[in-house]
Coordinates of C-alpha atoms and ligand atoms in Angstrom, one line a residue:
X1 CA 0.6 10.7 18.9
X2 CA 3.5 9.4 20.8
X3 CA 6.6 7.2 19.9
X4 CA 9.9 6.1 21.8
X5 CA 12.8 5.4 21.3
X6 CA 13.9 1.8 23.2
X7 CA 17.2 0.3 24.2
X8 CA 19.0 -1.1 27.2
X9 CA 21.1 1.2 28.3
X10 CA 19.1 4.3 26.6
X11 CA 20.7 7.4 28.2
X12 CA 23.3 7.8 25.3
X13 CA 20.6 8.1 22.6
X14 CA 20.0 11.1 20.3
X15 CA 16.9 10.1 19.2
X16 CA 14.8 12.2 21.7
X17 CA 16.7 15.1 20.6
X18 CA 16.6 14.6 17.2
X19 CA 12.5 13.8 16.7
X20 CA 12.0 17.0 19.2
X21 CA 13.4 19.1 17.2
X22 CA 11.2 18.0 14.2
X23 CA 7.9 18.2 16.7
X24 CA 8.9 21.4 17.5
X25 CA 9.6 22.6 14.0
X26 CA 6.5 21.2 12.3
X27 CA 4.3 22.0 15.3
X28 CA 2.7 18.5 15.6
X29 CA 1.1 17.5 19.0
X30 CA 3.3 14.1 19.9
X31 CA 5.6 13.3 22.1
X32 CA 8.7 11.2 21.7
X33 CA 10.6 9.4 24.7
X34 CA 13.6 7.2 25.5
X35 CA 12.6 4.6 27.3
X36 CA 15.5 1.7 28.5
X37 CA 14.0 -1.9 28.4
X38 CA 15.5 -4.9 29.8
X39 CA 16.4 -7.7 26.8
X40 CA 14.3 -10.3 29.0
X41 CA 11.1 -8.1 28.8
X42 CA 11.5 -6.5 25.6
X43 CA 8.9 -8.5 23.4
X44 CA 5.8 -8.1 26.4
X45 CA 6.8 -4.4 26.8
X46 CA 6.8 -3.7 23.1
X47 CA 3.4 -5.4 23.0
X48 CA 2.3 -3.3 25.9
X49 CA 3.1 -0.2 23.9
X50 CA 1.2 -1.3 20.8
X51 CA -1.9 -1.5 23.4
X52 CA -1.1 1.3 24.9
X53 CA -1.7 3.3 21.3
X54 CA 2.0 4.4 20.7
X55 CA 2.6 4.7 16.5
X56 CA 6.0 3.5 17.0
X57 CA 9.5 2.8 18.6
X58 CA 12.8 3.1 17.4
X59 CA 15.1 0.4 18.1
X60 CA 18.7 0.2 19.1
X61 CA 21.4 -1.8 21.1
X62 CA 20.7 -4.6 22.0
X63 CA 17.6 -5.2 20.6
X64 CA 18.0 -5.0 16.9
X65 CA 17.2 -8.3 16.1
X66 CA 15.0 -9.2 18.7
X67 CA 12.6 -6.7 17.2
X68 CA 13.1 -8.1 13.7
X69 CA 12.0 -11.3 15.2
X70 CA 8.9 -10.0 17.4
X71 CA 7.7 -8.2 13.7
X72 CA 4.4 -9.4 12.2
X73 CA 5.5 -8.2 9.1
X74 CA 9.3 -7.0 7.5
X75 CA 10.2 -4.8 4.9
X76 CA 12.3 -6.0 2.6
X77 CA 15.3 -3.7 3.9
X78 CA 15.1 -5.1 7.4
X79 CA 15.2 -8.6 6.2
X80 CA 18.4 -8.5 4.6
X81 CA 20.1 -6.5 6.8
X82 CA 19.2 -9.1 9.7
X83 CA 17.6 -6.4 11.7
X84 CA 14.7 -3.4 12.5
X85 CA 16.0 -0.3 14.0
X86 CA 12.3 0.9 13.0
X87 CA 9.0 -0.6 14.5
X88 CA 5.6 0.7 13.5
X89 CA 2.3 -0.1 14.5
X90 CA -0.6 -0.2 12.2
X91 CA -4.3 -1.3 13.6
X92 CA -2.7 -3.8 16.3
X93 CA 0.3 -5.4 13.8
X94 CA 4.2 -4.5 14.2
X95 CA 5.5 -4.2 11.0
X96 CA 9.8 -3.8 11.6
X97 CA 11.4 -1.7 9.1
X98 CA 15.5 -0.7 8.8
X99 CA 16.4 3.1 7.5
X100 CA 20.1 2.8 8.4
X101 CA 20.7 1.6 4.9
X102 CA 18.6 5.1 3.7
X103 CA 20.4 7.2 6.2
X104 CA 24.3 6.0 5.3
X105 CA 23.9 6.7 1.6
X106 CA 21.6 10.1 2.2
X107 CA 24.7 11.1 4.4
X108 CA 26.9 10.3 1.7
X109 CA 25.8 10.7 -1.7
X110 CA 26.0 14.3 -1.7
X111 CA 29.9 14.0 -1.6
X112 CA 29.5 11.6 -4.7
X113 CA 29.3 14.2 -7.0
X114 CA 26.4 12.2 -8.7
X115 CA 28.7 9.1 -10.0
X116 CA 28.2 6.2 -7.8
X117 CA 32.0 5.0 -7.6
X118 CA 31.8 0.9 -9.4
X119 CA 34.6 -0.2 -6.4
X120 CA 34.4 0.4 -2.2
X121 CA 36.6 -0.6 0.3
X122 CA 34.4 -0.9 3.7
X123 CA 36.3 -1.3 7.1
X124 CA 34.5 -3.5 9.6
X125 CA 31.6 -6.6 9.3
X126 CA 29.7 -5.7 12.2
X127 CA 25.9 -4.7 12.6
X128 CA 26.4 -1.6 11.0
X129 CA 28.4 -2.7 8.1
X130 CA 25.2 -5.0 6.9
X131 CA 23.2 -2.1 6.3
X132 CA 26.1 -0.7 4.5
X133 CA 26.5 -3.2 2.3
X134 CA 22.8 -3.4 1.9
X135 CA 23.0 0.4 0.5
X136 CA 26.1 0.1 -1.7
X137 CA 24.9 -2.8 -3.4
X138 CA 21.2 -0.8 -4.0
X139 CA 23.0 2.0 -5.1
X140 CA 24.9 0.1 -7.8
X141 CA 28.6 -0.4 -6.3
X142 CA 29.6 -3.5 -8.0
X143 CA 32.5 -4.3 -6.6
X144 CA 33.2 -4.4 -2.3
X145 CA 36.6 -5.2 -0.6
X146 CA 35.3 -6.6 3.1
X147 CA 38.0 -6.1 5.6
X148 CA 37.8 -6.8 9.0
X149 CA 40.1 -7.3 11.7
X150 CA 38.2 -11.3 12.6
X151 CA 38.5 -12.2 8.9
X152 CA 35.9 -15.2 8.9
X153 CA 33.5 -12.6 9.9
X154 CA 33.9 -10.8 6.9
X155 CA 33.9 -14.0 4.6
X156 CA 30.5 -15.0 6.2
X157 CA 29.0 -11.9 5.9
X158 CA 29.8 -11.7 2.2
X159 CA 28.6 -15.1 1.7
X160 CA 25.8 -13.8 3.0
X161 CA 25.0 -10.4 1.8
X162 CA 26.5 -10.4 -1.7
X163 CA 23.8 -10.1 -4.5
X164 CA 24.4 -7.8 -7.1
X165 CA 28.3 -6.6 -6.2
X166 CA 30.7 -9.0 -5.7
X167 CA 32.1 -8.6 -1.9
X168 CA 35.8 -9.9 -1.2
X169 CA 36.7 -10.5 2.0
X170 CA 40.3 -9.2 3.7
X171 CA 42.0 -8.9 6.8
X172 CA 42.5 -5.7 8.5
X173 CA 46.5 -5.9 7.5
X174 CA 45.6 -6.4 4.0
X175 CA 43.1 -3.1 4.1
X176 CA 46.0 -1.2 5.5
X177 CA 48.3 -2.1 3.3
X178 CA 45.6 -1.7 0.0
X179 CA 44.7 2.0 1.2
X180 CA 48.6 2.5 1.0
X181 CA 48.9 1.2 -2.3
X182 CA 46.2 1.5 -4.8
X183 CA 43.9 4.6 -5.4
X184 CA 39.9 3.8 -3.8
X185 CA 37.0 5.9 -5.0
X186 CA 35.3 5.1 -1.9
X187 CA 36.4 4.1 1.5
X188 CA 33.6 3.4 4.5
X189 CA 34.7 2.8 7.9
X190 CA 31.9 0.6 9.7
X191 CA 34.1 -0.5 12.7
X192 CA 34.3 0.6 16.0
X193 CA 37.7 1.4 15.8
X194 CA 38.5 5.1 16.2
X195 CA 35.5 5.5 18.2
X196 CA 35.6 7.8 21.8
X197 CA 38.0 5.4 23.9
X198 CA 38.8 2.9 21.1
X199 CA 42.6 3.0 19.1
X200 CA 42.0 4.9 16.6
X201 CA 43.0 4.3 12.9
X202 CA 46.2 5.4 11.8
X203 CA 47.2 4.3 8.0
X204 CA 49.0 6.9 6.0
X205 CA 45.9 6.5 3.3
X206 CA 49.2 7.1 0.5
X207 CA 47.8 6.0 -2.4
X208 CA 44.6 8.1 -2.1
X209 CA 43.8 11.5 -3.8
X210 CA 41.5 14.0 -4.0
X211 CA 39.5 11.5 -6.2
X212 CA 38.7 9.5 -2.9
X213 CA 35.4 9.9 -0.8
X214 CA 36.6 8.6 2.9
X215 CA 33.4 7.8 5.2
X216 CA 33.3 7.2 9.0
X217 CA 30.7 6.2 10.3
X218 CA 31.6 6.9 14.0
X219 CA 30.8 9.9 15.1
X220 CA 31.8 10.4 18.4
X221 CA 34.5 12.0 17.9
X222 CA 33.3 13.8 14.7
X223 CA 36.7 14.1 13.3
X224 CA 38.0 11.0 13.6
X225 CA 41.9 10.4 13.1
X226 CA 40.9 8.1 10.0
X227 CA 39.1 11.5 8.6
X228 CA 42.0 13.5 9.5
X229 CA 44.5 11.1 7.3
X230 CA 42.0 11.8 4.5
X231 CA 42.0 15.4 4.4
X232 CA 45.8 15.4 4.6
X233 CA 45.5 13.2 1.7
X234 CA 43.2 16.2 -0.8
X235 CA 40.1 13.1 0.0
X236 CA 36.7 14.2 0.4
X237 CA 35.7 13.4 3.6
X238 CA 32.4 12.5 5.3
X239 CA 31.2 12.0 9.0
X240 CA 29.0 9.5 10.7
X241 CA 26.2 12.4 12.3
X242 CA 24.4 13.0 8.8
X243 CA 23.9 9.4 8.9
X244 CA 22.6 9.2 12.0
X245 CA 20.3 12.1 12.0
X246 CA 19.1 11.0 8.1
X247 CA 18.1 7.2 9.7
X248 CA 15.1 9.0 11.9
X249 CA 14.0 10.9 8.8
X250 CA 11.7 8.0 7.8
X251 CA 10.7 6.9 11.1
X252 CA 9.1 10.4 12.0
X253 CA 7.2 10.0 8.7
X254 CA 5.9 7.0 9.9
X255 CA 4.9 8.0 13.3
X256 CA 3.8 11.3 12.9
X257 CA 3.4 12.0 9.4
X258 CA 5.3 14.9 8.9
X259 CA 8.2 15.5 6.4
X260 CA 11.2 17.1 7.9
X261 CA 14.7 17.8 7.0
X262 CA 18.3 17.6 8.5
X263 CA 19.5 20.9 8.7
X264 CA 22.1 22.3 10.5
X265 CA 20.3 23.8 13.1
X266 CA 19.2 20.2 13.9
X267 CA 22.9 19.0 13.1
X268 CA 24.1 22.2 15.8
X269 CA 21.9 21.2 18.5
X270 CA 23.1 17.3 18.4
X271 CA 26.6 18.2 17.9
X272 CA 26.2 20.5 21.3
X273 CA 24.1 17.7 23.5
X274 CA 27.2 15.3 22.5
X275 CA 29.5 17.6 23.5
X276 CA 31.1 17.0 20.3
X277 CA 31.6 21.0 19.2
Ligands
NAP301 N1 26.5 7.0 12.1 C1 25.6 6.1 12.5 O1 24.4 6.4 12.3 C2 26.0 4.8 13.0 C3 25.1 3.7 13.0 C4 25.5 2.5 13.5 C5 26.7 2.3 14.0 N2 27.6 3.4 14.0 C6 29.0 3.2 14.5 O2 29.6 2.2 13.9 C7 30.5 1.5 14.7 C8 30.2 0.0 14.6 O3 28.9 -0.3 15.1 P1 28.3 -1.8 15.0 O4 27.0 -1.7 15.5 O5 28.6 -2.4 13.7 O6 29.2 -2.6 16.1 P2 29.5 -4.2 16.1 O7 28.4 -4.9 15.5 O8 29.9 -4.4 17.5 O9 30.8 -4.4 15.2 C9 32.0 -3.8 15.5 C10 33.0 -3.9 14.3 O10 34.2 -3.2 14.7 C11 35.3 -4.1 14.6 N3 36.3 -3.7 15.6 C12 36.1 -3.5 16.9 N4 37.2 -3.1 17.5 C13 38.2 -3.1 16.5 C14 39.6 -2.9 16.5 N5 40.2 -2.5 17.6 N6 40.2 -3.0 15.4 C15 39.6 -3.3 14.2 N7 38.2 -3.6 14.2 C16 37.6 -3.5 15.3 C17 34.7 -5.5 14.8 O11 35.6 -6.4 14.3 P3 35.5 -8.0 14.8 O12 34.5 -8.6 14.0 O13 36.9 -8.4 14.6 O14 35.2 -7.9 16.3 C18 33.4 -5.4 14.0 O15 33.6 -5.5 12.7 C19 30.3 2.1 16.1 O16 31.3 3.1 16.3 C20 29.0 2.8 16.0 O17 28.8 3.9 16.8 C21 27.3 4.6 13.5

């Protein structure tokens, strides 16, 4: 059995890492690469794999949508979110799949106590915020404040995605000034900002307590100096690797058919291939 993992560059991905583990661990023959493919060749090369009997890719920057589009068939996931970070292939057909809305709230539910907070405050309107939104809205969050620093990004996007919450858009001031303010059961950051080489986020977080989950998605670095402000703060904090690692959970039970878990020794091993302990 063999699956991929396909992006353009590729080098940075943990996906090899994280599926080898699992091969190792439940002893199935496959193998799993990273293989970089250029956005001008990426529908004939995916095709290429099909024929060449591969059960599957996964998908990342920049070819999210591209793959959504190449897709015989989407699941219902992928199609709101707007893209597939999941291919499989079935008897000849691609059928384009999305688990980073599973992966986010696997990552962060544990810390939920077993309430699913009614309000949320997510930072960014990016790709990744989509499948956020996506898997607050599933999880029954009915009410989402959308900030992001280009504000008419985040009043399209919840024109768009808004079905069973209602999503307000805000600028990146507003957020700032909100978190200082008024007492959040949940916070998410989705944005790039306080990623490795980006300004990071700096608001005081004063009006938060211990009765505030804070969520950033980066992980690189793991502690990020939004997650820092939160722990000063009593908050439960909550970073971006669980997510990661719990997005390939379903796409090894699709192209290999094992079940497999995230567990630290799988958490320790990424953590040391980033550098990131
Ligand atoms: N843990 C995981 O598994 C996982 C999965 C996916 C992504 N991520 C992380 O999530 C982050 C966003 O990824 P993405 O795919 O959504 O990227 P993206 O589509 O490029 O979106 C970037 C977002 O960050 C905002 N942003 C960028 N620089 C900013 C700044 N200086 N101040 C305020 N906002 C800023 C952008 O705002 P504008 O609209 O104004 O440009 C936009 O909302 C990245 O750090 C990525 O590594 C983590």
């Amino acid at each position: 059995m063999k699956a991929a993992v396909v992006g353009h560059p590729i080098a940075h991905s943990q996906s090899p890492t994280i599926h080898g583990h699992w091969l190792e661990s439940t002893g199935i023959a496959g193998t799993y690469e990273a293989l970089d493919l250029h956005p001008d060749a990426f529908a004939d090369e995916i095709r290429a794999l099909v024929e060449r009997g591969f059960q599957g890719v996964n998908v990342t920057v920049p070819h999210k949508e591209a793959a959504l589009a190449l897709a015989d068939t989407t699941d219902e996931t992928a199609r709101r979110i707007g893209a597939s970070n999941t291919l499989v292939f079935t008897q000849g057909k691609i059928q384009a799949r999305n688990t980073d809305a599973y992966g986010f709230w696997e990552n962060l539910a544990p810390s939920l106590t077993g309430q699913t907070p009614k309000r949320a405050l997510v930072l960014g309107a990016g790709g990744a915020a989509r499948a956020v939104l996506v898997a607050l809205q599933d999880a029954g969050v009915q009410d989402i404040v959308l900030a992001n620093r280009t504000l008419s990004r985040a009043q399209a996007l919840a024109d768009e995605l808004a079905v069973s919450a209602r999503i307000e858009p805000l600028s990146w001031d507003d957020a700032e000034s909100l978190m200082d303010q008024q007492m959040l059961p949940l916070i998410i950051n989705t944005s790039s900002r306080g990623m490795k080489g980006e300004n990071p986020i700096t608001c005081t977080l004063a009006a938060q307590t211990s009765q505030t989950v804070v969520n950033d998605i980066v992980y690189n670095p793991l502690q990020t100096a939004l997650l820092q402000s939160a722990e000063v703060r009593g908050c439960r904090t909550v970073d971006g690797l669980g997510m990661l690692l719990h997005q390939a959970r379903p796409a090894f039970q699709a192209f290999f058919g094992g079940r497999v878990v995230v567990d630290a020794g799988l958490r320790h091993k990424v953590e040391r291939r980033m550098g990131l302990v």
